Amino acid sequence: MRVIAFIALAWLLQSVFGFLQIRHFNHEYAKLRKLGRVVIGKRTARVQAGTVVMFAIDGKNRITAAKKMQGLTVFSRIRQLKGFDGKYFPALTEEEISTADRLTQIAIRDALNSYHILSKGGELQQKKSLSDMLPLRRKKKTG
């Protein structure tokens, strides 16, 4: 009985802290949105730290603010991403990107890729989630 109560409490706490993390992310996104368009890049992982970067860009595609959230837990918070303000976003160089840690570099490249696809009128492809890969979710072929 104690094990079940512990698991239920852990799940409840994770849900609450996850909600607070999402609320914090949305608040920071809204602040960036007031500065202009926002480009988001991510580096997701199941076991390693995940990273999300957000760049606010003005009408001339200059970075007006850069932020990132990185970590393994629901306690990760958004922080400043230094060294990018004022740079021309579509032409960020590998030298400029390499000033960040490896996981952040991957997220920045993802943001650049998303920017280039959308600026050409394309659509971003959604990656399959774990639940999409489960056999129960597969659609039956008709015909």
Coordinates of C-alpha atoms in Angstrom, one line a residue:
M1 CA 0.0 0.0 0.0
R2 CA 2.8 2.4 0.8
V3 CA 4.5 1.8 -2.5
I4 CA 1.3 2.7 -4.4
A5 CA 0.9 5.8 -2.3
F6 CA 4.5 6.8 -2.9
I7 CA 4.1 6.3 -6.7
A8 CA 0.9 8.3 -6.7
L9 CA 2.5 11.1 -4.8
A10 CA 5.5 11.1 -7.1
W11 CA 3.3 11.2 -10.1
L12 CA 1.2 14.0 -8.6
L13 CA 4.3 16.1 -7.8
Q14 CA 5.8 15.6 -11.3
S15 CA 2.5 16.7 -12.8
V16 CA 2.4 19.8 -10.7
F17 CA 6.0 20.8 -11.4
G18 CA 5.5 19.9 -15.1
F19 CA 2.5 22.3 -15.2
L20 CA 4.6 25.0 -13.5
Q21 CA 7.4 24.5 -16.0
I22 CA 5.1 24.8 -19.0
R23 CA 3.5 27.9 -17.5
H24 CA 7.0 29.4 -17.1
F25 CA 7.9 28.5 -20.7
N26 CA 4.7 30.1 -22.0
H27 CA 5.3 33.2 -20.0
E28 CA 8.8 33.6 -21.4
Y29 CA 7.6 32.8 -24.9
A30 CA 4.9 35.6 -24.6
K31 CA 7.6 38.1 -23.5
L32 CA 9.7 37.2 -26.5
R33 CA 6.7 37.3 -28.8
K34 CA 6.2 41.0 -27.9
L35 CA 9.7 41.7 -29.3
G36 CA 8.9 40.1 -32.7
R37 CA 8.8 36.7 -34.3
V38 CA 10.1 33.8 -32.3
V39 CA 12.1 30.9 -33.7
I40 CA 12.3 27.8 -31.6
G41 CA 14.7 24.9 -31.8
K42 CA 14.9 21.8 -29.7
R43 CA 17.1 18.8 -29.0
T44 CA 15.0 16.2 -27.3
A45 CA 16.2 13.1 -25.6
R46 CA 14.7 10.4 -23.4
V47 CA 17.7 9.9 -21.0
Q48 CA 20.0 12.9 -21.6
A49 CA 19.2 16.5 -21.0
G50 CA 16.8 18.1 -23.4
T51 CA 17.4 21.6 -24.7
V52 CA 15.0 24.2 -26.1
V53 CA 16.2 27.5 -27.6
M54 CA 14.1 30.5 -28.5
F55 CA 15.2 33.5 -30.6
A56 CA 13.2 36.7 -30.9
I57 CA 13.9 38.2 -34.3
D58 CA 12.9 41.6 -35.6
G59 CA 11.7 42.5 -39.1
K60 CA 15.2 42.5 -40.4
N61 CA 15.9 39.0 -38.9
R62 CA 18.2 40.4 -36.3
I63 CA 18.2 38.6 -32.9
T64 CA 16.7 40.8 -30.3
A65 CA 16.7 38.2 -27.5
A66 CA 17.9 34.6 -27.1
K67 CA 16.9 32.2 -24.4
K68 CA 17.3 28.5 -23.6
M69 CA 15.9 25.8 -21.3
Q70 CA 18.1 22.8 -20.7
G71 CA 17.9 19.9 -18.3
L72 CA 16.6 16.5 -17.3
T73 CA 13.9 17.5 -14.8
V74 CA 10.8 19.6 -14.4
F75 CA 13.0 22.0 -12.4
S76 CA 14.7 23.3 -15.6
R77 CA 14.0 27.0 -16.2
I78 CA 14.6 29.4 -19.1
R79 CA 17.8 31.4 -19.0
Q80 CA 19.5 33.9 -21.2
L81 CA 21.5 32.5 -24.1
K82 CA 24.4 35.0 -24.3
G83 CA 26.4 36.0 -27.3
F84 CA 23.6 36.1 -30.0
D85 CA 21.8 39.4 -29.5
G86 CA 22.1 41.6 -32.6
K87 CA 23.3 38.9 -34.9
Y88 CA 21.6 38.1 -38.3
F89 CA 19.7 34.9 -37.5
P90 CA 19.5 33.3 -40.9
A91 CA 23.2 33.5 -41.4
L92 CA 24.5 32.3 -38.0
T93 CA 27.9 30.8 -38.7
E94 CA 29.3 27.5 -37.2
E95 CA 31.8 29.7 -35.4
E96 CA 29.0 31.6 -33.7
I97 CA 27.1 28.5 -32.9
S98 CA 30.1 26.7 -31.6
T99 CA 30.3 29.1 -28.6
A100 CA 27.4 27.2 -27.1
D101 CA 27.6 23.8 -25.5
R102 CA 27.0 20.7 -27.7
L103 CA 23.3 20.2 -26.9
T104 CA 22.5 23.8 -27.4
Q105 CA 24.3 23.8 -30.7
I106 CA 22.0 21.0 -31.9
A107 CA 19.0 23.0 -30.8
I108 CA 20.2 26.1 -32.6
R109 CA 20.8 24.2 -35.8
D110 CA 17.2 22.8 -35.4
A111 CA 15.9 26.4 -35.0
L112 CA 17.8 27.5 -38.2
N113 CA 16.5 24.5 -40.1
S114 CA 12.9 25.3 -39.0
Y115 CA 13.4 28.9 -40.0
H116 CA 14.7 28.1 -43.5
I117 CA 11.9 25.6 -44.1
L118 CA 9.1 28.0 -43.0
S119 CA 10.6 31.0 -44.8
K120 CA 10.4 29.1 -48.0
G121 CA 6.8 28.3 -47.4
G122 CA 7.4 24.7 -46.3
E123 CA 5.9 22.8 -43.4
L124 CA 7.7 21.3 -40.5
Q125 CA 7.5 17.5 -40.2
Q126 CA 6.3 16.2 -36.9
K127 CA 8.5 13.5 -35.4
K128 CA 6.6 10.4 -34.3
S129 CA 6.0 10.2 -30.6
L130 CA 6.5 7.1 -28.5
S131 CA 2.7 6.5 -28.5
D132 CA 2.6 6.8 -32.3
M133 CA 5.1 3.9 -32.5
L134 CA 3.1 1.5 -30.3
P135 CA 1.4 -1.4 -32.1
L136 CA -2.0 -0.5 -30.7
R137 CA -2.0 2.9 -32.4
R138 CA -1.3 1.6 -35.9
K139 CA -4.1 2.1 -38.4
K140 CA -5.5 -0.8 -40.3
K141 CA -5.1 -0.7 -44.1
T142 CA -8.3 -0.7 -45.9
G143 CA -9.0 -1.8 -49.4

